[in-house]
Tab-separated table of C-alpha atoms in Angstrom:
chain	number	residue	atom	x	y	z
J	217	UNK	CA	8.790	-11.033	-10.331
J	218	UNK	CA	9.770	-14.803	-9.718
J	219	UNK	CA	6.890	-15.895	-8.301
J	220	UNK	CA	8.172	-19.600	-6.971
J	221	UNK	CA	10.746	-17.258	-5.260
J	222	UNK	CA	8.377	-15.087	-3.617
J	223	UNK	CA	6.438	-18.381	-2.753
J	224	UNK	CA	9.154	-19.498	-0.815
J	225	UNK	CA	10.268	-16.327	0.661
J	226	UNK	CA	6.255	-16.000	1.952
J	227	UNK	CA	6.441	-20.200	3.756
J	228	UNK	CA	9.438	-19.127	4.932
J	229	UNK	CA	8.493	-15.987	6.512
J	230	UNK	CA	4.884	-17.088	8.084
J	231	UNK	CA	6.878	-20.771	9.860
J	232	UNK	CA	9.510	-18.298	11.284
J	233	UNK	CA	6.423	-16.609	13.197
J	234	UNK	CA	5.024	-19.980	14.802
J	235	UNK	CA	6.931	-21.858	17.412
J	236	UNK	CA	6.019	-25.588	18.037
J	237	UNK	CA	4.732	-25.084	21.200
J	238	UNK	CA	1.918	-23.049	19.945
J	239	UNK	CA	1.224	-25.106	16.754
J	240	UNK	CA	0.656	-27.845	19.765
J	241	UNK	CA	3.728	-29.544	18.515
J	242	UNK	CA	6.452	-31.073	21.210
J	243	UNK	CA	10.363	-29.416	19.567
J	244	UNK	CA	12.564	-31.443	17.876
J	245	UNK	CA	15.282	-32.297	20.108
J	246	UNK	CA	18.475	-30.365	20.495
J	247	UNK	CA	19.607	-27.065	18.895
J	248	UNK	CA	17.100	-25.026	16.551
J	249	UNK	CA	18.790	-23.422	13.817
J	250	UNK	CA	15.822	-21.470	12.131
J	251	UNK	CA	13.058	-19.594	14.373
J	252	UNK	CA	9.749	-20.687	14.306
J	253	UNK	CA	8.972	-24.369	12.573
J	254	UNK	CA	10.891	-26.668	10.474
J	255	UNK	CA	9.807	-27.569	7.580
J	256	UNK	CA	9.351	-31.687	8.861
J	257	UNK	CA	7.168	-29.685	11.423
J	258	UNK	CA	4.767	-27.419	9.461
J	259	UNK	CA	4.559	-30.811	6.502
J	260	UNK	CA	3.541	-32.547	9.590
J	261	UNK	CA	0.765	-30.049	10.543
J	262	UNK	CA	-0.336	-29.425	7.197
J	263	UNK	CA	-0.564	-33.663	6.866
J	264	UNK	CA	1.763	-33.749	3.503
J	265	UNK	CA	5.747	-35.536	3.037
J	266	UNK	CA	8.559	-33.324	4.021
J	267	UNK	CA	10.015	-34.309	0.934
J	268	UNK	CA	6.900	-32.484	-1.007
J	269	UNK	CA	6.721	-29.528	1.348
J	270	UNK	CA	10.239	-28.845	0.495
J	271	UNK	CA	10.128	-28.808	-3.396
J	272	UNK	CA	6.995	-26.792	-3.004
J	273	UNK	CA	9.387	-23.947	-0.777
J	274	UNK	CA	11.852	-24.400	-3.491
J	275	UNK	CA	9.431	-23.522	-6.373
J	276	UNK	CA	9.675	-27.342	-7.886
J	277	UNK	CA	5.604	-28.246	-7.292
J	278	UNK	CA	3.545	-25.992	-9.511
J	279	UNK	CA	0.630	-27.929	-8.906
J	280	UNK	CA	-0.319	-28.070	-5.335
J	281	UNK	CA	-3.960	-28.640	-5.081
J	282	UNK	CA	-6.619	-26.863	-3.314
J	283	UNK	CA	-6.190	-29.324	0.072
J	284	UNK	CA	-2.935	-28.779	0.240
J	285	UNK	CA	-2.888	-24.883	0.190
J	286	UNK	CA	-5.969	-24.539	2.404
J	287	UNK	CA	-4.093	-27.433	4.754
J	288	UNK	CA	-1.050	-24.859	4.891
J	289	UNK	CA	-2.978	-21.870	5.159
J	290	UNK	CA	-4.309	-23.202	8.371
J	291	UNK	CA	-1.152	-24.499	10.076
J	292	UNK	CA	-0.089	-21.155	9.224
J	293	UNK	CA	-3.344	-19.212	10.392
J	294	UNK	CA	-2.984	-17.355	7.847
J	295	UNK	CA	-5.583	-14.600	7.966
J	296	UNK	CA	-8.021	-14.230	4.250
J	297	UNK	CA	-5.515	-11.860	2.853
J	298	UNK	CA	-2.404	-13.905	3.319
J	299	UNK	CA	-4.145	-16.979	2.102
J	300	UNK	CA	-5.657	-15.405	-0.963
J	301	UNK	CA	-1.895	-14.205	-1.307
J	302	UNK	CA	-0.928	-17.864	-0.947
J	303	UNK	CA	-2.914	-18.905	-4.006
J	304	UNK	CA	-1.239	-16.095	-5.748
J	305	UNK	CA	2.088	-17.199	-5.367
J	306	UNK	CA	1.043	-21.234	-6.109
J	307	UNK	CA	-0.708	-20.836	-9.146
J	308	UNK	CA	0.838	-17.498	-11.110
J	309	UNK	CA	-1.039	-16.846	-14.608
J	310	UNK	CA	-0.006	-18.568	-17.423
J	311	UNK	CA	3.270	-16.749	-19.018
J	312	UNK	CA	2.793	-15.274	-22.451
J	313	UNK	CA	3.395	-12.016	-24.092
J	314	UNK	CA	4.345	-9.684	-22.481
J	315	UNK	CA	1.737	-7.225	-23.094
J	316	UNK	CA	2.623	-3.629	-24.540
J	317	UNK	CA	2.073	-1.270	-21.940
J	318	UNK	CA	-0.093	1.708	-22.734
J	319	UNK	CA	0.075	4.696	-19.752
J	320	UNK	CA	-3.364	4.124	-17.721
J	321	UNK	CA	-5.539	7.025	-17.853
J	322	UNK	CA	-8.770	7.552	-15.699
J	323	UNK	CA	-11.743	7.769	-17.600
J	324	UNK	CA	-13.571	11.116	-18.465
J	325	UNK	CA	-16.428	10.025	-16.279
J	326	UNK	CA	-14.497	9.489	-13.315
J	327	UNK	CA	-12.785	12.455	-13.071
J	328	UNK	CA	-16.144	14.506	-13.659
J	329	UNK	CA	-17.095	12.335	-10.438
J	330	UNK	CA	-14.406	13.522	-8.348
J	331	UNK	CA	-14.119	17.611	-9.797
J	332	UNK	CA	-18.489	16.807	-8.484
J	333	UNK	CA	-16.668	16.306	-4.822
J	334	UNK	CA	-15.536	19.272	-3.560
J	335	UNK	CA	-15.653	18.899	-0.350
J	336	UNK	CA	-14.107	15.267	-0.278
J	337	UNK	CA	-10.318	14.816	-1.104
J	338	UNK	CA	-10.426	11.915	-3.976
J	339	UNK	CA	-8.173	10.906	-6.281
J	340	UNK	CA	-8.334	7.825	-8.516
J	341	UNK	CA	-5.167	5.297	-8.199
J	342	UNK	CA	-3.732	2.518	-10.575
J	343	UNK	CA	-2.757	-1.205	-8.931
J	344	UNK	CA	0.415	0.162	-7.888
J	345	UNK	CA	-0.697	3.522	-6.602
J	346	UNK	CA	0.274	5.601	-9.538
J	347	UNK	CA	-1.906	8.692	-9.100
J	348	UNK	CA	-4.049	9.005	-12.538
J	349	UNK	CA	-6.153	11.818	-11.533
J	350	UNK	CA	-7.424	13.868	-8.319
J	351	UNK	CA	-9.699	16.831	-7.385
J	352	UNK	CA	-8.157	19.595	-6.214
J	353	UNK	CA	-8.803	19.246	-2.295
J	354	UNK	CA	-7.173	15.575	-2.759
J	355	UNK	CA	-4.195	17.310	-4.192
J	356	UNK	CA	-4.360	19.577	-1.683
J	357	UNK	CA	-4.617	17.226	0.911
J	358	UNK	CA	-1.796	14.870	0.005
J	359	UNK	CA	0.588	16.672	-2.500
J	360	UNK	CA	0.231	20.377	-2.062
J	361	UNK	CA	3.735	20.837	-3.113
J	362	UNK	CA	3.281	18.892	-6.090
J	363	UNK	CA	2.220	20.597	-9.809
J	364	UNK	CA	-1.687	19.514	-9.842
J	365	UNK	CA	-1.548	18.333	-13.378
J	366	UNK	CA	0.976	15.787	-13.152
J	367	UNK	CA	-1.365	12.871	-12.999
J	368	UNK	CA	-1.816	14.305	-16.959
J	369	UNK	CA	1.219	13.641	-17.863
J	370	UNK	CA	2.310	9.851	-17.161
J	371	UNK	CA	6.305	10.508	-16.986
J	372	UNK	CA	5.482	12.841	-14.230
J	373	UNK	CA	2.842	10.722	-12.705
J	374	UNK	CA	3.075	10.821	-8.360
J	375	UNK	CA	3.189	7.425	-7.095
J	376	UNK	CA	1.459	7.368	-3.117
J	377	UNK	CA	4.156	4.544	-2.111
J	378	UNK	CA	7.354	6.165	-3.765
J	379	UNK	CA	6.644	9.720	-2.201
J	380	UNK	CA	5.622	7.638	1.307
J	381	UNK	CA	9.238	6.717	1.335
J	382	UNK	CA	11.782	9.356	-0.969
J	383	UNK	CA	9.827	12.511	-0.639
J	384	UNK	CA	10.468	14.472	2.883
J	385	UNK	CA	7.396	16.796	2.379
J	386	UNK	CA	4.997	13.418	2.248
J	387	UNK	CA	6.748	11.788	4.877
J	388	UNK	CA	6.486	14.816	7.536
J	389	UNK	CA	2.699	14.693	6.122
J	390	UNK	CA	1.930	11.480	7.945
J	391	UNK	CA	2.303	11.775	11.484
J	392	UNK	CA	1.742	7.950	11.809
J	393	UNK	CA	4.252	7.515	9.099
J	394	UNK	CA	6.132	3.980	10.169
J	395	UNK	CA	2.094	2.221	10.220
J	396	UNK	CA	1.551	3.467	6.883
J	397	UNK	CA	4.373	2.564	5.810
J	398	UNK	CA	3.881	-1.061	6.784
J	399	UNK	CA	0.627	-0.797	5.341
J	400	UNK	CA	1.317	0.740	1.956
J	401	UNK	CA	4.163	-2.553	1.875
J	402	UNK	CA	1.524	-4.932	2.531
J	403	UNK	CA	-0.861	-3.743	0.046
J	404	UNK	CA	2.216	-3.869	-2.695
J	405	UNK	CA	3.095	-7.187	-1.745
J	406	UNK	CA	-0.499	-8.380	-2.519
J	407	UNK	CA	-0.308	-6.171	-5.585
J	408	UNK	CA	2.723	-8.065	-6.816
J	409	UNK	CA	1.545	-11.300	-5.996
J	410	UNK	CA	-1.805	-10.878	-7.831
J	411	UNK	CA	0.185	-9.358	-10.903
J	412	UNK	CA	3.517	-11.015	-11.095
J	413	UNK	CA	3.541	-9.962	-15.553
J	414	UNK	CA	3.737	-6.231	-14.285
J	415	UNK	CA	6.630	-4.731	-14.767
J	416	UNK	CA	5.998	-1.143	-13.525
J	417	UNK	CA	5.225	-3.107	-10.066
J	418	UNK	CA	8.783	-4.759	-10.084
J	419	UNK	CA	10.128	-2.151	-11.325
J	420	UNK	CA	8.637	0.289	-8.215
J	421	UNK	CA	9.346	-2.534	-6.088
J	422	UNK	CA	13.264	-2.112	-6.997
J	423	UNK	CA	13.684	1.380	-7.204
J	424	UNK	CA	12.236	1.548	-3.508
J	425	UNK	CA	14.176	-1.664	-2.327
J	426	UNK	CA	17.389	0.185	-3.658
J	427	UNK	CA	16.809	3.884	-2.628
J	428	UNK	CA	15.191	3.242	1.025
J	429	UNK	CA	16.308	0.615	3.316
J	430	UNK	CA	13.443	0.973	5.398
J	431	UNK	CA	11.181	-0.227	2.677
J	432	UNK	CA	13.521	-2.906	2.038
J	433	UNK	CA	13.648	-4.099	5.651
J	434	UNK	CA	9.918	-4.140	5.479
J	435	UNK	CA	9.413	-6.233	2.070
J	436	UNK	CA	11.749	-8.657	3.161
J	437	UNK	CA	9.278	-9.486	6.353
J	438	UNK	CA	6.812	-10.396	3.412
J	439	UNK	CA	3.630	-8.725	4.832
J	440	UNK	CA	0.318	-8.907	3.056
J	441	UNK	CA	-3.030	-6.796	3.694
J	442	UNK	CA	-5.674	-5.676	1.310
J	443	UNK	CA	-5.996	-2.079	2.857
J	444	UNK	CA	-9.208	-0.955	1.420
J	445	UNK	CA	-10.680	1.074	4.521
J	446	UNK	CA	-8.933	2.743	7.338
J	447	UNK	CA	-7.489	6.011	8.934
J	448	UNK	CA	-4.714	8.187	8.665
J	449	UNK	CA	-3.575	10.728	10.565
J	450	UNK	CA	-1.674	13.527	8.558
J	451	UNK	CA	0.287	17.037	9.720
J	452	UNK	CA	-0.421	18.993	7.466
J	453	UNK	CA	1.719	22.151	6.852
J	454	UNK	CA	-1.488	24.196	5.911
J	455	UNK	CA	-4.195	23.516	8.403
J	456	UNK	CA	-2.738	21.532	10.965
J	457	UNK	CA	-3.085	18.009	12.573
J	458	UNK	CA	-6.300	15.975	10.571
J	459	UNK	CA	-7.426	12.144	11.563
J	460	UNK	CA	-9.122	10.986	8.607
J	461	UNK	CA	-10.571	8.019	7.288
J	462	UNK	CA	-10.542	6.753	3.839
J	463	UNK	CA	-11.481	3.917	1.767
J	464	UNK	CA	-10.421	2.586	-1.442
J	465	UNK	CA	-13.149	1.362	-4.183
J	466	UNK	CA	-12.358	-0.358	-7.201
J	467	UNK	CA	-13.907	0.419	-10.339
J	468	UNK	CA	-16.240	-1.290	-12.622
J	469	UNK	CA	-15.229	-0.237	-15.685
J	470	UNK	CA	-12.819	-3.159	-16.749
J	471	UNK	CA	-9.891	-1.870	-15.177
J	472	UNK	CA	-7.857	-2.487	-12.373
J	473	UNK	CA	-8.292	1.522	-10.974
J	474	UNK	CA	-9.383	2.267	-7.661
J	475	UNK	CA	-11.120	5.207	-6.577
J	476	UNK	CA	-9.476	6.911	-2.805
J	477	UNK	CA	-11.739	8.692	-0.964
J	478	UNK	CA	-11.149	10.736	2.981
J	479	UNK	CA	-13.241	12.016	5.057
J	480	UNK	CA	-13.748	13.663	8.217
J	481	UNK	CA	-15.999	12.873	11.691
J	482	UNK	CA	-19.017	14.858	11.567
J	483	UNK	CA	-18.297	18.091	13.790
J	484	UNK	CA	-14.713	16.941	14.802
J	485	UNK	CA	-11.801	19.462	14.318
J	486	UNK	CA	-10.767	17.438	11.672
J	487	UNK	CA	-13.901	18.467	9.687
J	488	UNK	CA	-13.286	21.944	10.760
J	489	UNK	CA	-9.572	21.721	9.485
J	490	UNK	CA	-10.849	19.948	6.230
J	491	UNK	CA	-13.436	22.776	5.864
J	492	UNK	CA	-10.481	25.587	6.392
J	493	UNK	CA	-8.355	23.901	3.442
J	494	UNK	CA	-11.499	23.461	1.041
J	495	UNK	CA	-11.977	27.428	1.873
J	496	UNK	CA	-8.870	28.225	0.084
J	497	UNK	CA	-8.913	26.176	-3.449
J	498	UNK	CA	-11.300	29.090	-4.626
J	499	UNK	CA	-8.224	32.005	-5.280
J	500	UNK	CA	-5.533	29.107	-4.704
J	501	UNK	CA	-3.638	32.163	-1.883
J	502	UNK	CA	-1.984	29.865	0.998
J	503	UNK	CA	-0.151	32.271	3.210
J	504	UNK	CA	2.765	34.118	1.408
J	505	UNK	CA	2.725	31.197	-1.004
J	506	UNK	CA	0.565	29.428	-3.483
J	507	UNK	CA	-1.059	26.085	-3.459
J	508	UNK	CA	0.917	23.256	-5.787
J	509	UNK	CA	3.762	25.476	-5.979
J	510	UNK	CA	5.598	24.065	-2.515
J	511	UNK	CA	6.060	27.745	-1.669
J	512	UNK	CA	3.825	28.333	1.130
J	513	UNK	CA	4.951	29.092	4.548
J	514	UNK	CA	3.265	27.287	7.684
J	515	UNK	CA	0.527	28.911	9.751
J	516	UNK	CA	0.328	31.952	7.499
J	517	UNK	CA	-3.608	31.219	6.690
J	518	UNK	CA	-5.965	33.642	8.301
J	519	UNK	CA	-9.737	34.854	8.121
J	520	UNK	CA	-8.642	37.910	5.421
J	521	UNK	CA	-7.045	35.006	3.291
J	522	UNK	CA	-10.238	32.824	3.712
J	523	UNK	CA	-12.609	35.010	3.583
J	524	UNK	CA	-14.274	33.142	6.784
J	525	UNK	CA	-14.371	34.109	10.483
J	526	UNK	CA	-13.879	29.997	11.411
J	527	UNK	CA	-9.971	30.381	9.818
J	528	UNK	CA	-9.507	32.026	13.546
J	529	UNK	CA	-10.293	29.500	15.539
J	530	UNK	CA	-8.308	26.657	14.127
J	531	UNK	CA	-5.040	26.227	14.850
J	532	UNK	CA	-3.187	25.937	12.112
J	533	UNK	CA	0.628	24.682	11.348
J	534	UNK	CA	2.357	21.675	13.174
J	535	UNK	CA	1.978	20.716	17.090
């Protein structure tokens, strides 16, 4: 990634959202050709030259000092992701070799921590959401149709933000799908921006720019959010509507890996849906179909399948 590129695409991107009038500035004079503030405008707000502002858009400043950013940041109001984002961009790691990449793997440890979850879909995610492990309710949860081992094998490795956007079957999963799609974006922007060196992250970044335009309309609005904790709502084809929440822990252990946990309001249906798709990882029988295989057929789970009289009372398939 050209990171004095991105820089400039990111100034450009947060003055288009202000207008003078609410920076508390009175508008040039006649025609505007750009929305939001010029760049004389914003330099003015952010108390530096027009004449430095500009070669710092352009990529021609490397060494903008600590004033200078934090003065931008806050003609921008940027919020504390976008200006940690900032200080990506203006002050990239030193180049230098291009280190050999070795396929991540998660660590022995951690996925004896997640198999010790039953009950709690996990799975355990690289910086740009390459799936290096999960337990078999978080593989049930968010790529039943998948094979269950292919975090093992790194060619076949499910990335979260490539199946958000090519793969039907994850798509009709989310039933808030355009929010988490703006959200997943985000969190690769800041991704990128903290790792400019990696080239799997470009390289995701231009498979998905290429292959779905609405990812690509979506980058090129720059947004940036460090989406550690949240909910999701999901359809899925199994047990029916679920609002979960999650939250996304990184991992001491020298690495950049994170660790994605859901879960489930105490006594909600949700919990009672979660409950009815934990009941069937034991003989791995969905319906007329089996679980990983992609085979299974909607609605088909019942209390003779599950061995539990609560499969009757959920509703199960899509509203």
């Amino acid at each position: 990634m050209e990171t004095t590129t991105a820089l400039g695409e990111f100034l450009r991107t947060r003055r288009a959202q202000l207008r003078p009038e609410d920076a508390g500035l009175t508008p040039y004079p006649g025609r505007r050709r750009v929305p939001g503030l010029r760049r004389e405008e914003l330099a003015l707000l952010a108390g530096v030259s027009a004449t430095y502002y500009t070669r710092l858009e352009q990529g021609h400043s490397a060494n903008a000092s600590d004033g200078v950013l934090d003065a931008l940041a806050r003609a921008l109001r940027l919020t504390g992701d976008e200006r940690a984002h900032l200080y990506d961009l203006a002050r990239p790691a030193r180049p230098g070799r291009a280190p050999q990449h070795r396929p991540a793997k998660a660590r022995p440890a951690t996925r004896q921590l997640i198999d010790a979850m039953p009950q709690v879909p996990a799975a355990v995610l690289d910086r740009g959401n390459d799936v290096l492990a999960w337990n078999a309710l978080g593989h049930a949860l968010l790529a039943g149709h998948l094979d269950p081992t292919a975090p093992d094998r790194p060619a076949d490795r499910p990335n979260l933000t490539r199946l958000l956007f090519l793969d039907p079957h994850t798509r009709e999963l989310h039933a808030r799908w355009e929010e988490d799609a703006r959200t997943a974006v985000a969190a690769l922007r800041l991704a990128v921006g903290r790792y400019p060196e990696d080239r799997r992250l470009a390289q995701l970044v231009g498979q998905l720019t290429i292959q779905s335009p609405e990812f690509a309309a979506i980058w090129a609005r720059h947004p940036v959010r460090d989406c550690a904790v949240g909910s999701k709502s999901f359809r899925h084809p199994l047990v029916g509507p679920l609002e979960l929440q999650f939250e996304s822990l990184p991992l001491s252990d020298g690495t950049t890996h994170r660790l994605l946990l859901y879960s489930a309001a105490p006594d909600s249906p949700s919990a009672a849906a979660l409950a009815l798709l934990t009941g069937t990882l034991g003989t791995g029988t969905l319906g007329t179909g089996t679980l990983g295989t992609g085979t299974f057929e909607t609605g088909t789970l019942g209390a003779a399948t599950l061995g539990t009289e609560r499969a009757a009372e959920i509703p199960v398939g899509r509203e």
